[in-house]
């Protein structure tokens, strides 16, 4: 498409960060007389966040009816509001949009929005989401809550990396949860086993970087404290990313072979036509 691509190494990205790198390039292009617009990682800024605000408005419309929709007669409403909305959080935009939309739409009745972080920390995401909301002119504390215990840990740790959300935070709808496990884009065998089990049971493919980690974290939380989730009506937001599975094929193969009729195809006797 005629675009110029400016490449950096993983080490350079880690050393400087996306914001500094993008701003450096923006200034360089402006000195050349150009008019660049910086799209942040994940499109997570005030403009990009409106996409999921609109998604929550669509969800609100679906919660008000169980009759077939006029625009898509084969689709029905979801039949009442959810108590909890769960999603993977990697750059903050999805969490900001879902939380803001959940708070703005009266039909949704302010559900808890659980943002399972696949990198960084719960405190980082609360601050970053708060920054996006401020740029949008939204009431930050009404969305992300207020910390009442200065210096308190934002989460209580556990052995598998999924944690209770935002200790010391009251109010708001957003609950940030640590679920990065071994690290960003690094999948554990337990996480991949959860992804494989969900695929077998539902036919829904989750990716190992985002939605797979969020689902694993949610299921572990439910198993750890089933009473807290009893009677809840939970919506899991699948944010895509299935292509990430290909990077984990070597890890997934033994899991699939051990749990189902999956095996490596022997091509030794294949005749080329």
PDB file of C-alpha atoms in Angstrom:
ATOM      1  CA  UNK A   1       0.000   0.000   0.000  1.00  0.00           C
ATOM      2  CA  UNK A   2       3.008   2.273  -0.226  1.00  0.00           C
ATOM      3  CA  UNK A   3       3.560   2.633   3.523  1.00  0.00           C
ATOM      4  CA  UNK A   4       7.023   3.109   4.997  1.00  0.00           C
ATOM      5  CA  UNK A   5       7.760   0.601   7.769  1.00  0.00           C
ATOM      6  CA  UNK A   6      10.139   1.567  10.595  1.00  0.00           C
ATOM      7  CA  UNK A   7      11.428  -1.514  12.401  1.00  0.00           C
ATOM      8  CA  UNK A   8      12.821  -1.853  15.939  1.00  0.00           C
ATOM      9  CA  UNK A   9      14.157  -4.894  17.753  1.00  0.00           C
ATOM     10  CA  UNK A  10      12.528  -6.459  20.806  1.00  0.00           C
ATOM     11  CA  UNK A  11      15.409  -5.140  22.906  1.00  0.00           C
ATOM     12  CA  UNK A  12      14.918  -1.591  21.610  1.00  0.00           C
ATOM     13  CA  UNK A  13      11.178  -1.823  22.221  1.00  0.00           C
ATOM     14  CA  UNK A  14      11.755  -3.017  25.777  1.00  0.00           C
ATOM     15  CA  UNK A  15      14.327  -0.301  26.433  1.00  0.00           C
ATOM     16  CA  UNK A  16      12.297   2.666  25.144  1.00  0.00           C
ATOM     17  CA  UNK A  17       8.639   1.610  25.114  1.00  0.00           C
ATOM     18  CA  UNK A  18       6.011   2.170  22.461  1.00  0.00           C
ATOM     19  CA  UNK A  19       5.102   5.722  23.494  1.00  0.00           C
ATOM     20  CA  UNK A  20       8.649   7.087  23.309  1.00  0.00           C
ATOM     21  CA  UNK A  21       9.348   5.312  20.018  1.00  0.00           C
ATOM     22  CA  UNK A  22       6.144   6.552  18.407  1.00  0.00           C
ATOM     23  CA  UNK A  23       6.654  10.118  19.614  1.00  0.00           C
ATOM     24  CA  UNK A  24      10.227  10.135  18.334  1.00  0.00           C
ATOM     25  CA  UNK A  25       9.064   9.074  14.889  1.00  0.00           C
ATOM     26  CA  UNK A  26       6.210  11.584  14.962  1.00  0.00           C
ATOM     27  CA  UNK A  27       8.601  14.466  15.665  1.00  0.00           C
ATOM     28  CA  UNK A  28      10.952  13.300  12.908  1.00  0.00           C
ATOM     29  CA  UNK A  29       8.131  13.142  10.370  1.00  0.00           C
ATOM     30  CA  UNK A  30       6.848  16.560  11.397  1.00  0.00           C
ATOM     31  CA  UNK A  31      10.313  18.023  10.829  1.00  0.00           C
ATOM     32  CA  UNK A  32      10.051  16.588   7.311  1.00  0.00           C
ATOM     33  CA  UNK A  33       6.841  18.562   6.779  1.00  0.00           C
ATOM     34  CA  UNK A  34       4.478  15.620   7.182  1.00  0.00           C
ATOM     35  CA  UNK A  35       1.351  15.369   9.351  1.00  0.00           C
ATOM     36  CA  UNK A  36       1.494  12.030  11.198  1.00  0.00           C
ATOM     37  CA  UNK A  37      -1.175  10.667  13.519  1.00  0.00           C
ATOM     38  CA  UNK A  38      -0.004   8.245  16.202  1.00  0.00           C
ATOM     39  CA  UNK A  39      -2.159   5.169  16.752  1.00  0.00           C
ATOM     40  CA  UNK A  40      -1.118   3.710  20.130  1.00  0.00           C
ATOM     41  CA  UNK A  41      -0.629   0.013  20.836  1.00  0.00           C
ATOM     42  CA  UNK A  42      -3.987  -1.735  20.532  1.00  0.00           C
ATOM     43  CA  UNK A  43      -5.641   1.480  19.387  1.00  0.00           C
ATOM     44  CA  UNK A  44      -6.067   2.169  23.096  1.00  0.00           C
ATOM     45  CA  UNK A  45      -6.824   5.857  23.278  1.00  0.00           C
ATOM     46  CA  UNK A  46      -9.912   8.041  23.638  1.00  0.00           C
ATOM     47  CA  UNK A  47     -10.928   7.587  19.997  1.00  0.00           C
ATOM     48  CA  UNK A  48     -10.384   3.837  19.771  1.00  0.00           C
ATOM     49  CA  UNK A  49     -12.203   3.225  23.035  1.00  0.00           C
ATOM     50  CA  UNK A  50     -15.532   4.388  21.580  1.00  0.00           C
ATOM     51  CA  UNK A  51     -15.752   1.113  19.653  1.00  0.00           C
ATOM     52  CA  UNK A  52     -16.417  -0.898  22.803  1.00  0.00           C
ATOM     53  CA  UNK A  53     -18.652   1.808  24.257  1.00  0.00           C
ATOM     54  CA  UNK A  54     -20.835   1.239  21.174  1.00  0.00           C
ATOM     55  CA  UNK A  55     -20.568  -2.529  21.714  1.00  0.00           C
ATOM     56  CA  UNK A  56     -22.014  -2.126  25.207  1.00  0.00           C
ATOM     57  CA  UNK A  57     -24.867  -0.042  23.793  1.00  0.00           C
ATOM     58  CA  UNK A  58     -25.576  -2.918  21.390  1.00  0.00           C
ATOM     59  CA  UNK A  59     -25.457  -5.387  24.271  1.00  0.00           C
ATOM     60  CA  UNK A  60     -27.855  -3.197  26.266  1.00  0.00           C
ATOM     61  CA  UNK A  61     -30.333  -3.291  23.387  1.00  0.00           C
ATOM     62  CA  UNK A  62     -30.105  -7.079  23.311  1.00  0.00           C
ATOM     63  CA  UNK A  63     -30.756  -7.425  27.040  1.00  0.00           C
ATOM     64  CA  UNK A  64     -34.189  -5.829  26.758  1.00  0.00           C
ATOM     65  CA  UNK A  65     -35.791  -8.513  24.591  1.00  0.00           C
ATOM     66  CA  UNK A  66     -35.887 -12.246  24.005  1.00  0.00           C
ATOM     67  CA  UNK A  67     -37.815 -11.922  20.750  1.00  0.00           C
ATOM     68  CA  UNK A  68     -36.172 -12.212  17.324  1.00  0.00           C
ATOM     69  CA  UNK A  69     -34.381  -9.049  16.220  1.00  0.00           C
ATOM     70  CA  UNK A  70     -35.851  -7.233  13.249  1.00  0.00           C
ATOM     71  CA  UNK A  71     -32.464  -6.562  11.664  1.00  0.00           C
ATOM     72  CA  UNK A  72     -31.361 -10.212  12.056  1.00  0.00           C
ATOM     73  CA  UNK A  73     -34.452 -12.430  12.568  1.00  0.00           C
ATOM     74  CA  UNK A  74     -32.323 -15.477  13.358  1.00  0.00           C
ATOM     75  CA  UNK A  75     -30.823 -13.706  16.386  1.00  0.00           C
ATOM     76  CA  UNK A  76     -32.606 -13.282  19.714  1.00  0.00           C
ATOM     77  CA  UNK A  77     -31.945 -11.007  22.654  1.00  0.00           C
ATOM     78  CA  UNK A  78     -29.826 -12.309  25.505  1.00  0.00           C
ATOM     79  CA  UNK A  79     -32.698 -12.192  27.980  1.00  0.00           C
ATOM     80  CA  UNK A  80     -31.817  -9.838  30.809  1.00  0.00           C
ATOM     81  CA  UNK A  81     -28.671  -8.109  32.121  1.00  0.00           C
ATOM     82  CA  UNK A  82     -25.407  -9.783  33.079  1.00  0.00           C
ATOM     83  CA  UNK A  83     -23.974  -9.410  36.559  1.00  0.00           C
ATOM     84  CA  UNK A  84     -20.376  -9.695  35.335  1.00  0.00           C
ATOM     85  CA  UNK A  85     -18.512  -9.044  32.081  1.00  0.00           C
ATOM     86  CA  UNK A  86     -15.097 -10.700  31.657  1.00  0.00           C
ATOM     87  CA  UNK A  87     -12.393  -9.811  29.127  1.00  0.00           C
ATOM     88  CA  UNK A  88      -8.672 -10.014  28.473  1.00  0.00           C
ATOM     89  CA  UNK A  89      -6.725  -6.792  28.958  1.00  0.00           C
ATOM     90  CA  UNK A  90      -3.493  -6.143  27.071  1.00  0.00           C
ATOM     91  CA  UNK A  91      -3.389  -2.419  26.338  1.00  0.00           C
ATOM     92  CA  UNK A  92      -6.408  -1.044  28.200  1.00  0.00           C
ATOM     93  CA  UNK A  93      -8.709   0.158  25.423  1.00  0.00           C
ATOM     94  CA  UNK A  94     -11.161  -2.732  25.545  1.00  0.00           C
ATOM     95  CA  UNK A  95     -11.372  -2.518  29.344  1.00  0.00           C
ATOM     96  CA  UNK A  96     -11.948   1.243  29.208  1.00  0.00           C
ATOM     97  CA  UNK A  97     -14.681   1.004  26.577  1.00  0.00           C
ATOM     98  CA  UNK A  98     -16.517  -1.917  28.168  1.00  0.00           C
ATOM     99  CA  UNK A  99     -16.354  -0.368  31.645  1.00  0.00           C
ATOM    100  CA  UNK A 100     -17.526   3.047  30.450  1.00  0.00           C
ATOM    101  CA  UNK A 101     -20.318   1.553  28.359  1.00  0.00           C
ATOM    102  CA  UNK A 102     -21.385  -0.696  31.236  1.00  0.00           C
ATOM    103  CA  UNK A 103     -21.620   2.324  33.526  1.00  0.00           C
ATOM    104  CA  UNK A 104     -23.446   4.530  30.995  1.00  0.00           C
ATOM    105  CA  UNK A 105     -26.135   2.071  29.832  1.00  0.00           C
ATOM    106  CA  UNK A 106     -28.909   1.832  32.450  1.00  0.00           C
ATOM    107  CA  UNK A 107     -30.179  -1.410  30.892  1.00  0.00           C
ATOM    108  CA  UNK A 108     -26.934  -3.141  31.895  1.00  0.00           C
ATOM    109  CA  UNK A 109     -27.380  -2.211  35.591  1.00  0.00           C
ATOM    110  CA  UNK A 110     -23.675  -1.543  36.221  1.00  0.00           C
ATOM    111  CA  UNK A 111     -22.200  -5.056  36.035  1.00  0.00           C
ATOM    112  CA  UNK A 112     -18.730  -5.801  37.344  1.00  0.00           C
ATOM    113  CA  UNK A 113     -16.206  -5.609  34.494  1.00  0.00           C
ATOM    114  CA  UNK A 114     -13.353  -8.038  35.113  1.00  0.00           C
ATOM    115  CA  UNK A 115     -10.233  -7.112  33.121  1.00  0.00           C
ATOM    116  CA  UNK A 116      -7.799 -10.034  33.242  1.00  0.00           C
ATOM    117  CA  UNK A 117      -4.414  -8.518  32.529  1.00  0.00           C
ATOM    118  CA  UNK A 118      -2.083 -10.496  30.270  1.00  0.00           C
ATOM    119  CA  UNK A 119       0.862  -8.192  31.033  1.00  0.00           C
ATOM    120  CA  UNK A 120       1.865  -5.425  33.452  1.00  0.00           C
ATOM    121  CA  UNK A 121      -0.031  -5.103  36.768  1.00  0.00           C
ATOM    122  CA  UNK A 122      -3.593  -4.363  37.907  1.00  0.00           C
ATOM    123  CA  UNK A 123      -2.467  -0.990  39.251  1.00  0.00           C
ATOM    124  CA  UNK A 124      -0.890  -0.095  35.899  1.00  0.00           C
ATOM    125  CA  UNK A 125      -4.112  -0.869  34.056  1.00  0.00           C
ATOM    126  CA  UNK A 126      -6.233   1.103  36.514  1.00  0.00           C
ATOM    127  CA  UNK A 127      -4.009   4.126  35.938  1.00  0.00           C
ATOM    128  CA  UNK A 128      -3.877   3.686  32.157  1.00  0.00           C
ATOM    129  CA  UNK A 129      -7.619   3.148  31.826  1.00  0.00           C
ATOM    130  CA  UNK A 130      -8.138   6.177  34.050  1.00  0.00           C
ATOM    131  CA  UNK A 131      -6.010   8.232  31.660  1.00  0.00           C
ATOM    132  CA  UNK A 132      -8.081   7.143  28.664  1.00  0.00           C
ATOM    133  CA  UNK A 133     -11.292   8.006  30.506  1.00  0.00           C
ATOM    134  CA  UNK A 134      -9.970  11.442  31.461  1.00  0.00           C
ATOM    135  CA  UNK A 135      -9.166  12.111  27.810  1.00  0.00           C
ATOM    136  CA  UNK A 136     -12.771  11.167  26.992  1.00  0.00           C
ATOM    137  CA  UNK A 137     -14.155  13.509  29.645  1.00  0.00           C
ATOM    138  CA  UNK A 138     -15.628  10.580  31.594  1.00  0.00           C
ATOM    139  CA  UNK A 139     -15.982  10.422  35.409  1.00  0.00           C
ATOM    140  CA  UNK A 140     -12.908   8.352  36.235  1.00  0.00           C
ATOM    141  CA  UNK A 141     -13.683   7.378  39.844  1.00  0.00           C
ATOM    142  CA  UNK A 142     -17.206   6.314  38.865  1.00  0.00           C
ATOM    143  CA  UNK A 143     -15.649   3.814  36.447  1.00  0.00           C
ATOM    144  CA  UNK A 144     -12.380   2.605  38.012  1.00  0.00           C
ATOM    145  CA  UNK A 145     -13.295   3.251  41.651  1.00  0.00           C
ATOM    146  CA  UNK A 146     -11.246   4.927  44.344  1.00  0.00           C
ATOM    147  CA  UNK A 147      -8.283   3.553  46.261  1.00  0.00           C
ATOM    148  CA  UNK A 148      -8.951   3.872  49.989  1.00  0.00           C
ATOM    149  CA  UNK A 149      -5.771   2.242  51.287  1.00  0.00           C
ATOM    150  CA  UNK A 150      -2.717   4.164  49.996  1.00  0.00           C
ATOM    151  CA  UNK A 151       0.204   1.824  49.456  1.00  0.00           C
ATOM    152  CA  UNK A 152      -1.967  -1.281  49.617  1.00  0.00           C
ATOM    153  CA  UNK A 153      -1.273  -4.022  47.108  1.00  0.00           C
ATOM    154  CA  UNK A 154      -3.613  -3.876  44.126  1.00  0.00           C
ATOM    155  CA  UNK A 155      -4.023  -7.641  44.205  1.00  0.00           C
ATOM    156  CA  UNK A 156      -3.506 -10.624  46.469  1.00  0.00           C
ATOM    157  CA  UNK A 157      -1.160 -13.026  44.757  1.00  0.00           C
ATOM    158  CA  UNK A 158      -1.672 -16.715  44.164  1.00  0.00           C
ATOM    159  CA  UNK A 159       0.529 -19.525  42.910  1.00  0.00           C
ATOM    160  CA  UNK A 160      -0.801 -19.632  39.357  1.00  0.00           C
ATOM    161  CA  UNK A 161      -0.733 -15.921  38.578  1.00  0.00           C
ATOM    162  CA  UNK A 162      -4.496 -15.253  38.639  1.00  0.00           C
ATOM    163  CA  UNK A 163      -5.399 -13.058  41.597  1.00  0.00           C
ATOM    164  CA  UNK A 164      -8.190 -11.362  43.444  1.00  0.00           C
ATOM    165  CA  UNK A 165      -8.907  -7.990  41.923  1.00  0.00           C
ATOM    166  CA  UNK A 166      -7.970  -4.542  43.180  1.00  0.00           C
ATOM    167  CA  UNK A 167      -7.642  -4.923  46.928  1.00  0.00           C
ATOM    168  CA  UNK A 168      -8.240  -1.545  48.588  1.00  0.00           C
ATOM    169  CA  UNK A 169     -10.404  -0.210  45.733  1.00  0.00           C
ATOM    170  CA  UNK A 170     -14.057   0.658  46.281  1.00  0.00           C
ATOM    171  CA  UNK A 171     -16.742   1.848  43.899  1.00  0.00           C
ATOM    172  CA  UNK A 172     -16.631   1.864  40.132  1.00  0.00           C
ATOM    173  CA  UNK A 173     -17.336  -1.072  37.844  1.00  0.00           C
ATOM    174  CA  UNK A 174     -13.828  -2.043  36.726  1.00  0.00           C
ATOM    175  CA  UNK A 175     -11.998  -4.865  38.481  1.00  0.00           C
ATOM    176  CA  UNK A 176      -8.426  -5.458  37.274  1.00  0.00           C
ATOM    177  CA  UNK A 177      -7.035  -8.953  37.776  1.00  0.00           C
ATOM    178  CA  UNK A 178      -3.494 -10.269  37.368  1.00  0.00           C
ATOM    179  CA  UNK A 179      -3.552 -13.181  34.916  1.00  0.00           C
ATOM    180  CA  UNK A 180      -0.310 -12.899  32.935  1.00  0.00           C
ATOM    181  CA  UNK A 181       1.027 -16.182  34.295  1.00  0.00           C
ATOM    182  CA  UNK A 182       4.561 -16.752  33.010  1.00  0.00           C
ATOM    183  CA  UNK A 183       4.502 -13.438  31.141  1.00  0.00           C
ATOM    184  CA  UNK A 184       3.137 -11.729  28.054  1.00  0.00           C
ATOM    185  CA  UNK A 185       2.664 -14.197  25.166  1.00  0.00           C
ATOM    186  CA  UNK A 186       4.225 -16.945  27.302  1.00  0.00           C
ATOM    187  CA  UNK A 187       1.691 -19.740  27.815  1.00  0.00           C
ATOM    188  CA  UNK A 188       1.883 -22.333  30.578  1.00  0.00           C
ATOM    189  CA  UNK A 189       0.781 -25.936  30.067  1.00  0.00           C
ATOM    190  CA  UNK A 190      -2.163 -25.308  32.417  1.00  0.00           C
ATOM    191  CA  UNK A 191      -3.351 -22.331  30.346  1.00  0.00           C
ATOM    192  CA  UNK A 192      -3.068 -24.269  27.088  1.00  0.00           C
ATOM    193  CA  UNK A 193      -4.896 -27.223  28.612  1.00  0.00           C
ATOM    194  CA  UNK A 194      -7.750 -24.867  29.506  1.00  0.00           C
ATOM    195  CA  UNK A 195      -7.798 -23.523  25.954  1.00  0.00           C
ATOM    196  CA  UNK A 196      -7.897 -27.062  24.544  1.00  0.00           C
ATOM    197  CA  UNK A 197     -10.654 -28.138  26.951  1.00  0.00           C
ATOM    198  CA  UNK A 198     -12.833 -25.168  26.012  1.00  0.00           C
ATOM    199  CA  UNK A 199     -12.326 -25.867  22.304  1.00  0.00           C
ATOM    200  CA  UNK A 200     -13.365 -29.501  22.729  1.00  0.00           C
ATOM    201  CA  UNK A 201     -16.386 -28.650  24.865  1.00  0.00           C
ATOM    202  CA  UNK A 202     -17.733 -25.672  22.909  1.00  0.00           C
ATOM    203  CA  UNK A 203     -16.014 -25.476  19.534  1.00  0.00           C
ATOM    204  CA  UNK A 204     -14.815 -21.976  20.486  1.00  0.00           C
ATOM    205  CA  UNK A 205     -11.113 -21.362  19.874  1.00  0.00           C
ATOM    206  CA  UNK A 206      -9.390 -19.000  22.300  1.00  0.00           C
ATOM    207  CA  UNK A 207      -5.963 -17.589  21.646  1.00  0.00           C
ATOM    208  CA  UNK A 208      -3.100 -18.302  24.085  1.00  0.00           C
ATOM    209  CA  UNK A 209      -1.993 -14.668  24.450  1.00  0.00           C
ATOM    210  CA  UNK A 210      -5.226 -12.916  25.424  1.00  0.00           C
ATOM    211  CA  UNK A 211      -8.606 -14.640  25.703  1.00  0.00           C
ATOM    212  CA  UNK A 212      -7.069 -17.976  26.712  1.00  0.00           C
ATOM    213  CA  UNK A 213      -5.308 -16.437  29.705  1.00  0.00           C
ATOM    214  CA  UNK A 214      -8.465 -14.555  30.705  1.00  0.00           C
ATOM    215  CA  UNK A 215     -10.611 -17.701  30.526  1.00  0.00           C
ATOM    216  CA  UNK A 216      -8.025 -19.675  32.500  1.00  0.00           C
ATOM    217  CA  UNK A 217      -7.898 -16.986  35.167  1.00  0.00           C
ATOM    218  CA  UNK A 218     -11.686 -16.813  35.392  1.00  0.00           C
ATOM    219  CA  UNK A 219     -12.108 -20.585  35.704  1.00  0.00           C
ATOM    220  CA  UNK A 220      -9.430 -20.759  38.403  1.00  0.00           C
ATOM    221  CA  UNK A 221     -11.131 -17.956  40.338  1.00  0.00           C
ATOM    222  CA  UNK A 222     -14.485 -19.736  40.093  1.00  0.00           C
ATOM    223  CA  UNK A 223     -12.928 -23.002  41.287  1.00  0.00           C
ATOM    224  CA  UNK A 224     -11.126 -21.248  44.129  1.00  0.00           C
ATOM    225  CA  UNK A 225     -14.240 -19.461  45.438  1.00  0.00           C
ATOM    226  CA  UNK A 226     -17.370 -20.988  43.880  1.00  0.00           C
ATOM    227  CA  UNK A 227     -19.657 -19.334  46.422  1.00  0.00           C
ATOM    228  CA  UNK A 228     -18.677 -15.879  45.192  1.00  0.00           C
ATOM    229  CA  UNK A 229     -19.839 -16.756  41.681  1.00  0.00           C
ATOM    230  CA  UNK A 230     -22.954 -18.716  42.563  1.00  0.00           C
ATOM    231  CA  UNK A 231     -26.032 -17.247  40.885  1.00  0.00           C
ATOM    232  CA  UNK A 232     -23.954 -14.826  38.779  1.00  0.00           C
ATOM    233  CA  UNK A 233     -24.684 -14.304  35.091  1.00  0.00           C
ATOM    234  CA  UNK A 234     -21.344 -13.926  33.314  1.00  0.00           C
ATOM    235  CA  UNK A 235     -20.581 -12.658  29.814  1.00  0.00           C
ATOM    236  CA  UNK A 236     -17.143 -13.506  28.424  1.00  0.00           C
ATOM    237  CA  UNK A 237     -15.951 -11.120  25.695  1.00  0.00           C
ATOM    238  CA  UNK A 238     -13.953 -12.996  23.058  1.00  0.00           C
ATOM    239  CA  UNK A 239     -11.523 -10.453  21.589  1.00  0.00           C
ATOM    240  CA  UNK A 240     -10.137 -12.676  18.825  1.00  0.00           C
ATOM    241  CA  UNK A 241      -6.480 -13.417  18.169  1.00  0.00           C
ATOM    242  CA  UNK A 242      -6.752 -17.045  17.077  1.00  0.00           C
ATOM    243  CA  UNK A 243      -3.620 -16.749  14.933  1.00  0.00           C
ATOM    244  CA  UNK A 244      -1.600 -16.780  18.158  1.00  0.00           C
ATOM    245  CA  UNK A 245      -2.311 -20.504  18.414  1.00  0.00           C
ATOM    246  CA  UNK A 246       0.174 -21.260  15.638  1.00  0.00           C
ATOM    247  CA  UNK A 247       3.051 -19.984  17.752  1.00  0.00           C
ATOM    248  CA  UNK A 248       2.178 -22.546  20.435  1.00  0.00           C
ATOM    249  CA  UNK A 249       1.769 -25.650  18.265  1.00  0.00           C
ATOM    250  CA  UNK A 250       4.774 -27.400  19.789  1.00  0.00           C
ATOM    251  CA  UNK A 251       3.297 -26.935  23.283  1.00  0.00           C
ATOM    252  CA  UNK A 252      -0.232 -27.820  22.217  1.00  0.00           C
ATOM    253  CA  UNK A 253       0.572 -31.040  20.355  1.00  0.00           C
ATOM    254  CA  UNK A 254       1.311 -33.242  23.402  1.00  0.00           C
ATOM    255  CA  UNK A 255      -1.755 -31.817  25.186  1.00  0.00           C
ATOM    256  CA  UNK A 256      -4.001 -32.691  22.256  1.00  0.00           C
ATOM    257  CA  UNK A 257      -2.448 -36.147  21.850  1.00  0.00           C
ATOM    258  CA  UNK A 258      -2.922 -36.891  25.545  1.00  0.00           C
ATOM    259  CA  UNK A 259      -6.557 -35.799  25.711  1.00  0.00           C
ATOM    260  CA  UNK A 260      -8.068 -36.768  22.366  1.00  0.00           C
ATOM    261  CA  UNK A 261      -7.736 -38.497  18.988  1.00  0.00           C
ATOM    262  CA  UNK A 262      -5.011 -36.162  17.742  1.00  0.00           C
ATOM    263  CA  UNK A 263      -1.662 -37.317  16.422  1.00  0.00           C
ATOM    264  CA  UNK A 264       1.144 -36.220  14.145  1.00  0.00           C
ATOM    265  CA  UNK A 265       0.480 -37.307  10.578  1.00  0.00           C
ATOM    266  CA  UNK A 266       3.217 -39.551   9.173  1.00  0.00           C
ATOM    267  CA  UNK A 267       4.083 -38.263   5.713  1.00  0.00           C
ATOM    268  CA  UNK A 268       6.882 -40.759   5.075  1.00  0.00           C
ATOM    269  CA  UNK A 269       4.784 -42.865   2.689  1.00  0.00           C
ATOM    270  CA  UNK A 270       3.024 -40.030   0.878  1.00  0.00           C
ATOM    271  CA  UNK A 271       3.530 -40.130  -2.876  1.00  0.00           C
ATOM    272  CA  UNK A 272       3.861 -36.788  -4.610  1.00  0.00           C
ATOM    273  CA  UNK A 273       1.380 -36.482  -7.507  1.00  0.00           C
TER     274      UNK A 273
END
